[in-house]
């Protein structure tokens, strides 16, 4: 059974939910303190939270810890690395994904459900979605305003949209360039996303759309 | 040698500064004709170093700023 490491930094707070979602998706998950080694894992997840209390810039300090060097090696081997919310901020700060996450256009914390359009189903994280499918997940962040110099060079996996899939300004919660909610590296084995799939992994939470992301990862790791 | 360092990190020209916008608006509400308010971050520290400029420049690039969205400047003053 594929084993996934859920890395915990001081201030991480979505590790338990993420672990649970992976288990529900059929994988084995282990919460690992950021001073542990990542050997023997098939995938790595940087969960949401407020690593180092978001001091300096969200994700900036976690991105400079030793374990990130191991995550980089892990990614170079082609194994899947997923960053959710604060994890996405860490991945951009570490240079593993292009771009940066700035404070929301309206500078306040956002906590709400959004619709996403799935643009790229050729990644280990999205293979069980339909191209162009509209899914529902919650966001919860203050710094999710994605910026990149040249968006045409970026592999856009998720975009904020309305429920019909139109990518409009009204559907953009935080001011992200091109409504970007999630991006992958060129190879596709690193994904960063602001919405929380683990909070949409059970019907009683309001949506199960996020569960397929973890199922995709588990299936991909089994291959 | 010991140095006193002050680093200022600001969002690059043309990038939206939401915090600055809100504070500027609050000042305008108080009746001041404030425009284009920005909120840079300031770091002050003491540094033991033989090459302070080189090290401070490195610190900015590695951690204090995100070179994609920030510009920075600093002053270095000898203490002893």
mmCIF file of C-alpha atoms in Angstrom:
data_model
loop_
_atom_site.group_PDB
_atom_site.id
_atom_site.type_symbol
_atom_site.label_atom_id
_atom_site.label_comp_id
_atom_site.label_asym_id
_atom_site.label_seq_id
_atom_site.Cartn_x
_atom_site.Cartn_y
_atom_site.Cartn_z
ATOM 1 C CA UNK A 1 0.000 0.000 0.000
ATOM 2 C CA UNK A 2 1.484 3.424 -0.974
ATOM 3 C CA UNK A 3 2.845 5.395 1.976
ATOM 4 C CA UNK A 4 2.511 9.147 2.173
ATOM 5 C CA UNK A 5 4.338 11.484 4.525
ATOM 6 C CA UNK A 6 2.317 14.425 5.859
ATOM 7 C CA UNK A 7 4.957 16.882 7.026
ATOM 8 C CA UNK A 8 4.231 18.768 10.236
ATOM 9 C CA UNK A 9 5.928 22.088 11.025
ATOM 10 C CA UNK A 10 5.344 24.163 14.141
ATOM 11 C CA UNK A 11 1.974 25.771 13.359
ATOM 12 C CA UNK A 12 0.696 23.166 10.870
ATOM 13 C CA UNK A 13 -2.958 22.423 11.646
ATOM 14 C CA UNK A 14 -4.491 20.421 8.778
ATOM 15 C CA UNK A 15 -2.311 17.335 9.220
ATOM 16 C CA UNK A 16 -4.908 15.094 10.878
ATOM 17 C CA UNK A 17 -7.595 15.796 8.266
ATOM 18 C CA UNK A 18 -5.113 15.230 5.455
ATOM 19 C CA UNK A 19 -3.946 11.953 6.976
ATOM 20 C CA UNK A 20 -7.570 10.837 7.286
ATOM 21 C CA UNK A 21 -8.376 11.750 3.666
ATOM 22 C CA UNK A 22 -5.424 9.726 2.374
ATOM 23 C CA UNK A 23 -6.499 6.725 4.430
ATOM 24 C CA UNK A 24 -10.029 7.045 3.128
ATOM 25 C CA UNK A 25 -8.603 7.145 -0.392
ATOM 26 C CA UNK A 26 -6.899 3.807 0.208
ATOM 27 C CA UNK A 27 -3.362 4.959 1.037
ATOM 28 C CA UNK A 28 -1.231 4.779 4.118
ATOM 29 C CA UNK A 29 -0.433 8.110 5.724
ATOM 30 C CA UNK A 30 1.939 9.125 8.443
ATOM 31 C CA UNK A 31 2.273 12.511 10.079
ATOM 32 C CA UNK A 32 5.987 13.234 10.301
ATOM 33 C CA UNK A 33 7.685 16.010 12.296
ATOM 34 C CA UNK A 34 9.800 18.232 10.041
ATOM 35 C CA UNK A 35 13.026 16.856 11.507
ATOM 36 C CA UNK A 36 12.303 13.301 10.337
ATOM 37 C CA UNK A 37 13.632 11.655 7.182
ATOM 38 C CA UNK A 38 11.396 11.044 4.176
ATOM 39 C CA UNK A 39 13.019 7.804 3.117
ATOM 40 C CA UNK A 40 10.622 4.924 2.382
ATOM 41 C CA UNK A 41 7.699 7.142 1.380
ATOM 42 C CA UNK A 42 5.938 7.117 -2.001
ATOM 43 C CA UNK A 43 4.618 10.661 -1.762
ATOM 44 C CA UNK A 44 4.923 13.815 0.326
ATOM 45 C CA UNK A 45 2.213 16.220 1.414
ATOM 46 C CA UNK A 46 2.731 19.661 2.900
ATOM 47 C CA UNK A 47 -0.614 20.296 4.604
ATOM 48 C CA UNK A 48 -2.320 23.552 5.461
ATOM 49 C CA UNK A 49 -1.847 25.623 8.574
ATOM 50 C CA UNK A 50 0.276 28.513 9.715
ATOM 51 C CA UNK A 51 3.850 27.273 9.784
ATOM 52 C CA UNK A 52 5.958 29.565 11.969
ATOM 53 C CA UNK A 53 2.818 31.640 12.555
ATOM 54 C CA UNK A 54 3.068 33.052 9.002
ATOM 55 C CA UNK A 55 5.828 35.352 10.289
ATOM 56 C CA UNK A 56 7.800 37.222 7.596
ATOM 57 C CA UNK A 57 5.698 35.808 4.719
ATOM 58 C CA UNK A 58 3.416 32.775 4.772
ATOM 59 C CA UNK A 59 5.576 29.682 4.188
ATOM 60 C CA UNK A 60 8.878 31.588 4.034
ATOM 61 C CA UNK A 61 10.506 30.131 7.130
ATOM 62 C CA UNK A 62 9.328 26.540 6.634
ATOM 63 C CA UNK A 63 10.690 26.707 3.074
ATOM 64 C CA UNK A 64 14.205 27.238 4.475
ATOM 65 C CA UNK A 65 14.238 24.188 6.759
ATOM 66 C CA UNK A 66 16.494 21.232 6.056
ATOM 67 C CA UNK A 67 13.649 18.843 5.243
ATOM 68 C CA UNK A 68 12.826 20.919 2.143
ATOM 69 C CA UNK A 69 16.139 19.808 0.623
ATOM 70 C CA UNK A 70 14.877 16.257 0.986
ATOM 71 C CA UNK A 71 11.526 17.238 -0.543
ATOM 72 C CA UNK A 72 13.447 18.695 -3.507
ATOM 73 C CA UNK A 73 15.347 15.447 -3.978
ATOM 74 C CA UNK A 74 12.108 13.535 -3.649
ATOM 75 C CA UNK A 75 10.537 15.667 -6.375
ATOM 76 C CA UNK A 76 13.583 15.313 -8.632
ATOM 77 C CA UNK A 77 13.055 11.539 -8.524
ATOM 78 C CA UNK A 78 9.611 12.150 -10.015
ATOM 79 C CA UNK A 79 7.678 11.193 -6.890
ATOM 80 C CA UNK A 80 4.518 13.205 -6.106
ATOM 81 C CA UNK A 81 4.665 16.252 -3.838
ATOM 82 C CA UNK A 82 1.428 18.023 -2.914
ATOM 83 C CA UNK A 83 1.211 21.373 -1.113
ATOM 84 C CA UNK A 84 -2.167 22.483 0.208
ATOM 85 C CA UNK A 85 -2.693 26.137 1.203
ATOM 86 C CA UNK A 86 0.263 26.844 3.516
ATOM 87 C CA UNK A 87 1.948 23.917 1.763
ATOM 88 C CA UNK A 88 1.497 25.725 -1.581
ATOM 89 C CA UNK A 89 3.016 28.855 -0.037
ATOM 90 C CA UNK A 90 5.982 26.763 1.156
ATOM 91 C CA UNK A 91 6.471 25.211 -2.313
ATOM 92 C CA UNK A 92 6.618 28.603 -4.055
ATOM 93 C CA UNK A 93 8.896 30.060 -1.364
ATOM 94 C CA UNK A 94 11.183 27.050 -1.799
ATOM 95 C CA UNK A 95 11.306 27.576 -5.563
ATOM 96 C CA UNK A 96 9.723 24.172 -6.233
ATOM 97 C CA UNK A 97 6.829 25.861 -8.009
ATOM 98 C CA UNK A 98 6.887 29.109 -9.994
ATOM 99 C CA UNK A 99 5.288 32.292 -8.685
ATOM 100 C CA UNK A 100 4.476 33.742 -5.279
ATOM 101 C CA UNK A 101 1.423 34.037 -3.046
ATOM 102 C CA UNK A 102 0.666 37.592 -1.986
ATOM 103 C CA UNK A 103 -1.874 38.885 0.537
ATOM 104 C CA UNK A 104 -5.454 38.664 -0.785
ATOM 105 C CA UNK A 105 -6.580 41.570 -2.929
ATOM 106 C CA UNK A 106 -9.037 42.531 -0.197
ATOM 107 C CA UNK A 107 -6.649 42.159 2.705
ATOM 108 C CA UNK A 108 -8.665 39.894 4.943
ATOM 109 C CA UNK A 109 -8.837 36.227 5.788
ATOM 110 C CA UNK A 110 -11.170 34.326 3.443
ATOM 111 C CA UNK A 111 -13.034 31.212 4.549
ATOM 112 C CA UNK A 112 -15.671 30.027 2.095
ATOM 113 C CA UNK A 113 -16.650 27.442 -0.488
ATOM 114 C CA UNK A 114 -15.544 28.016 -4.067
ATOM 115 C CA UNK A 115 -15.972 26.337 -7.425
ATOM 116 C CA UNK A 116 -12.928 25.203 -9.335
ATOM 117 C CA UNK A 117 -12.426 24.206 -12.928
ATOM 118 C CA UNK A 118 -10.055 21.283 -13.443
ATOM 119 C CA UNK A 119 -7.829 22.251 -16.367
ATOM 120 C CA UNK A 120 -5.181 19.578 -16.306
ATOM 121 C CA UNK A 121 -5.971 15.917 -15.669
ATOM 122 C CA UNK A 122 -2.540 14.674 -16.726
ATOM 123 C CA UNK A 123 -1.030 14.930 -13.242
ATOM 124 C CA UNK A 124 -0.764 12.261 -10.518
ATOM 125 C CA UNK A 125 -3.229 14.356 -8.503
ATOM 126 C CA UNK A 126 -5.991 14.899 -11.030
ATOM 127 C CA UNK A 127 -6.111 11.744 -13.180
ATOM 128 C CA UNK A 128 -9.540 10.743 -11.798
ATOM 129 C CA UNK A 129 -11.202 14.038 -12.766
ATOM 130 C CA UNK A 130 -12.779 14.847 -16.133
ATOM 131 C CA UNK A 131 -11.097 17.581 -18.187
ATOM 132 C CA UNK A 132 -12.983 20.822 -17.559
ATOM 133 C CA UNK A 133 -14.926 19.343 -14.644
ATOM 134 C CA UNK A 134 -16.327 21.784 -12.069
ATOM 135 C CA UNK A 135 -15.730 20.819 -8.447
ATOM 136 C CA UNK A 136 -16.415 22.360 -5.031
ATOM 137 C CA UNK A 137 -13.926 22.876 -2.219
ATOM 138 C CA UNK A 138 -13.419 25.352 0.613
ATOM 139 C CA UNK A 139 -10.652 27.958 0.820
ATOM 140 C CA UNK A 140 -9.278 29.430 4.050
ATOM 141 C CA UNK A 141 -6.390 31.850 3.601
ATOM 142 C CA UNK A 142 -5.133 35.416 3.906
ATOM 143 C CA UNK A 143 -2.276 35.085 1.399
ATOM 144 C CA UNK A 144 -3.606 33.258 -1.628
ATOM 145 C CA UNK A 145 -3.259 35.897 -4.317
ATOM 146 C CA UNK A 146 -1.128 34.015 -6.844
ATOM 147 C CA UNK A 147 1.334 36.022 -8.883
ATOM 148 C CA UNK A 148 3.666 34.959 -11.653
ATOM 149 C CA UNK A 149 5.566 36.999 -14.260
ATOM 150 C CA UNK A 150 4.452 34.974 -17.247
ATOM 151 C CA UNK A 151 1.312 32.877 -16.648
ATOM 152 C CA UNK A 152 1.532 31.398 -20.156
ATOM 153 C CA UNK A 153 4.527 29.343 -19.009
ATOM 154 C CA UNK A 154 2.751 27.892 -15.991
ATOM 155 C CA UNK A 155 0.925 24.578 -15.820
ATOM 156 C CA UNK A 156 -2.447 25.716 -14.479
ATOM 157 C CA UNK A 157 -4.275 22.804 -12.837
ATOM 158 C CA UNK A 158 -7.184 24.552 -11.071
ATOM 159 C CA UNK A 159 -8.895 27.891 -11.715
ATOM 160 C CA UNK A 160 -11.547 29.613 -9.612
ATOM 161 C CA UNK A 161 -14.763 29.656 -11.617
ATOM 162 C CA UNK A 162 -18.487 30.062 -11.181
ATOM 163 C CA UNK A 163 -20.641 26.944 -10.896
ATOM 164 C CA UNK A 164 -20.942 26.715 -14.663
ATOM 165 C CA UNK A 165 -17.200 26.809 -15.135
ATOM 166 C CA UNK A 166 -16.879 30.403 -16.324
ATOM 167 C CA UNK A 167 -13.596 31.898 -15.157
ATOM 168 C CA UNK A 168 -14.785 35.387 -14.254
ATOM 169 C CA UNK A 169 -13.525 38.221 -12.101
ATOM 170 C CA UNK A 170 -16.469 37.742 -9.720
ATOM 171 C CA UNK A 171 -15.458 34.121 -9.208
ATOM 172 C CA UNK A 172 -11.921 35.144 -8.219
ATOM 173 C CA UNK A 173 -11.854 35.311 -4.407
ATOM 174 C CA UNK A 174 -8.370 36.691 -3.832
ATOM 175 C CA UNK A 175 -7.102 38.489 -6.941
ATOM 176 C CA UNK A 176 -4.953 35.637 -8.325
ATOM 177 C CA UNK A 177 -3.550 36.100 -11.820
ATOM 178 C CA UNK A 178 -5.906 34.346 -14.305
ATOM 179 C CA UNK A 179 -8.000 33.036 -11.355
ATOM 180 C CA UNK A 180 -5.254 30.510 -10.635
ATOM 181 C CA UNK A 181 -6.071 28.241 -7.670
ATOM 182 C CA UNK A 182 -3.493 25.514 -8.261
ATOM 183 C CA UNK A 183 -0.376 25.016 -10.382
ATOM 184 C CA UNK A 184 1.962 22.150 -11.149
ATOM 185 C CA UNK A 185 5.616 22.062 -12.149
ATOM 186 C CA UNK A 186 6.511 21.247 -15.740
ATOM 187 C CA UNK A 187 6.776 17.509 -15.062
ATOM 188 C CA UNK A 188 3.451 17.513 -13.222
ATOM 189 C CA UNK A 189 4.637 15.682 -10.105
ATOM 190 C CA UNK A 190 4.511 18.771 -7.846
ATOM 191 C CA UNK A 191 1.132 20.402 -7.242
ATOM 192 C CA UNK A 192 0.375 23.441 -5.104
ATOM 193 C CA UNK A 193 -3.208 24.548 -4.466
ATOM 194 C CA UNK A 194 -4.919 27.039 -2.180
ATOM 195 C CA UNK A 195 -8.283 25.192 -1.763
ATOM 196 C CA UNK A 196 -8.464 22.366 0.790
ATOM 197 C CA UNK A 197 -9.307 18.975 -0.789
ATOM 198 C CA UNK A 198 -9.116 17.287 2.636
ATOM 199 C CA UNK A 199 -12.001 19.474 3.793
ATOM 200 C CA UNK A 200 -14.059 18.186 0.859
ATOM 201 C CA UNK A 201 -13.477 14.495 1.371
ATOM 202 C CA UNK A 202 -16.640 13.420 3.118
ATOM 203 C CA UNK A 203 -20.282 13.902 2.287
ATOM 204 C CA UNK A 204 -21.040 15.268 5.749
ATOM 205 C CA UNK A 205 -18.490 18.046 5.135
ATOM 206 C CA UNK A 206 -20.514 19.247 2.163
ATOM 207 C CA UNK A 207 -18.523 17.779 -0.713
ATOM 208 C CA UNK A 208 -16.533 14.702 -1.646
ATOM 209 C CA UNK A 209 -14.883 16.333 -4.648
ATOM 210 C CA UNK A 210 -11.511 16.513 -2.892
ATOM 211 C CA UNK A 211 -11.329 12.815 -2.185
ATOM 212 C CA UNK A 212 -10.657 11.979 -5.840
ATOM 213 C CA UNK A 213 -7.465 14.030 -5.645
ATOM 214 C CA UNK A 214 -6.123 11.720 -2.943
ATOM 215 C CA UNK A 215 -7.482 8.660 -4.780
ATOM 216 C CA UNK A 216 -5.636 9.799 -7.918
ATOM 217 C CA UNK A 217 -2.411 10.053 -5.895
ATOM 218 C CA UNK A 218 -2.866 6.624 -4.353
ATOM 219 C CA UNK A 219 -3.651 5.017 -7.715
ATOM 220 C CA UNK A 220 -0.715 6.745 -9.342
ATOM 221 C CA UNK A 221 1.642 5.541 -6.602
ATOM 222 C CA UNK A 222 0.382 1.971 -7.029
ATOM 223 C CA UNK A 223 1.376 1.870 -10.679
ATOM 224 C CA UNK B 1 33.877 43.684 13.160
ATOM 225 C CA UNK B 2 30.419 44.526 14.332
ATOM 226 C CA UNK B 3 27.827 46.371 12.276
ATOM 227 C CA UNK B 4 24.399 47.812 12.748
ATOM 228 C CA UNK B 5 22.202 46.933 9.791
ATOM 229 C CA UNK B 6 18.844 48.209 8.640
ATOM 230 C CA UNK B 7 17.127 46.444 5.726
ATOM 231 C CA UNK B 8 13.981 47.700 4.018
ATOM 232 C CA UNK B 9 11.982 45.288 1.858
ATOM 233 C CA UNK B 10 9.141 46.597 -0.272
ATOM 234 C CA UNK B 11 6.806 45.244 -2.932
ATOM 235 C CA UNK B 12 8.085 46.011 -6.405
ATOM 236 C CA UNK B 13 6.708 49.070 -8.166
ATOM 237 C CA UNK B 14 3.377 48.357 -9.830
ATOM 238 C CA UNK B 15 2.441 45.459 -7.538
ATOM 239 C CA UNK B 16 -0.726 45.980 -5.558
ATOM 240 C CA UNK B 17 -0.142 46.547 -1.807
ATOM 241 C CA UNK B 18 -3.511 45.726 -0.177
ATOM 242 C CA UNK B 19 -2.398 46.617 3.350
ATOM 243 C CA UNK B 20 -1.123 49.974 2.124
ATOM 244 C CA UNK B 21 -4.362 50.625 0.283
ATOM 245 C CA UNK B 22 -6.444 50.065 3.415
ATOM 246 C CA UNK B 23 -4.207 52.197 5.653
ATOM 247 C CA UNK B 24 -4.130 54.960 3.024
ATOM 248 C CA UNK B 25 -7.890 54.918 2.867
ATOM 249 C CA UNK B 26 -8.160 55.128 6.667
ATOM 250 C CA UNK B 27 -5.887 58.174 6.655
ATOM 251 C CA UNK B 28 -7.966 59.778 3.900
ATOM 252 C CA UNK B 29 -11.054 59.138 6.034
ATOM 253 C CA UNK B 30 -9.313 61.085 8.792
ATOM 254 C CA UNK B 31 -9.014 64.002 6.388
ATOM 255 C CA UNK B 32 -5.417 63.682 5.164
ATOM 256 C CA UNK B 33 -4.716 63.957 1.431
ATOM 257 C CA UNK B 34 -2.708 60.721 1.378
ATOM 258 C CA UNK B 35 -2.022 58.923 -1.911
ATOM 259 C CA UNK B 36 -0.120 55.786 -2.902
ATOM 260 C CA UNK B 37 0.592 54.607 0.623
ATOM 261 C CA UNK B 38 2.803 51.488 0.686
ATOM 262 C CA UNK B 39 3.888 49.380 3.654
ATOM 263 C CA UNK B 40 7.516 48.270 3.425
ATOM 264 C CA UNK B 41 9.005 45.951 6.055
ATOM 265 C CA UNK B 42 12.001 47.071 8.076
ATOM 266 C CA UNK B 43 14.514 44.734 9.728
ATOM 267 C CA UNK B 44 17.126 45.993 12.188
ATOM 268 C CA UNK B 45 19.888 43.833 13.562
ATOM 269 C CA UNK B 46 23.514 43.683 14.604
ATOM 270 C CA UNK B 47 25.895 41.631 12.543
ATOM 271 C CA UNK B 48 29.347 40.286 13.266
ATOM 272 C CA UNK B 49 30.998 39.999 9.883
ATOM 273 C CA UNK B 50 34.063 40.720 7.780
ATOM 274 C CA UNK B 51 31.945 41.124 4.642
ATOM 275 C CA UNK B 52 28.709 42.728 5.840
ATOM 276 C CA UNK B 53 27.495 43.914 2.426
ATOM 277 C CA UNK B 54 27.888 40.514 0.866
ATOM 278 C CA UNK B 55 26.159 38.782 3.771
ATOM 279 C CA UNK B 56 23.270 41.255 3.981
ATOM 280 C CA UNK B 57 22.695 40.974 0.242
ATOM 281 C CA UNK B 58 22.604 37.180 0.633
ATOM 282 C CA UNK B 59 20.171 37.395 3.548
ATOM 283 C CA UNK B 60 17.801 39.488 1.449
ATOM 284 C CA UNK B 61 17.926 37.075 -1.452
ATOM 285 C CA UNK B 62 17.658 33.931 0.655
ATOM 286 C CA UNK B 63 15.006 34.878 3.186
ATOM 287 C CA UNK B 64 14.118 38.479 3.987
ATOM 288 C CA UNK B 65 12.693 39.215 0.535
ATOM 289 C CA UNK B 66 11.065 37.171 -2.198
ATOM 290 C CA UNK B 67 13.009 38.395 -5.252
ATOM 291 C CA UNK B 68 10.020 37.719 -7.508
ATOM 292 C CA UNK B 69 7.867 40.372 -5.848
ATOM 293 C CA UNK B 70 10.169 42.439 -3.609
ATOM 294 C CA UNK B 71 12.885 45.067 -3.952
ATOM 295 C CA UNK B 72 15.229 45.874 -1.066
ATOM 296 C CA UNK B 73 17.732 48.389 0.197
ATOM 297 C CA UNK B 74 19.904 48.530 3.294
ATOM 298 C CA UNK B 75 22.239 50.661 5.333
ATOM 299 C CA UNK B 76 25.227 49.320 7.255
ATOM 300 C CA UNK B 77 26.891 51.242 10.028
ATOM 301 C CA UNK B 78 29.981 50.228 11.961
ATOM 302 C CA UNK B 79 29.468 49.787 15.705
ATOM 303 C CA UNK B 80 32.918 48.716 16.860
#
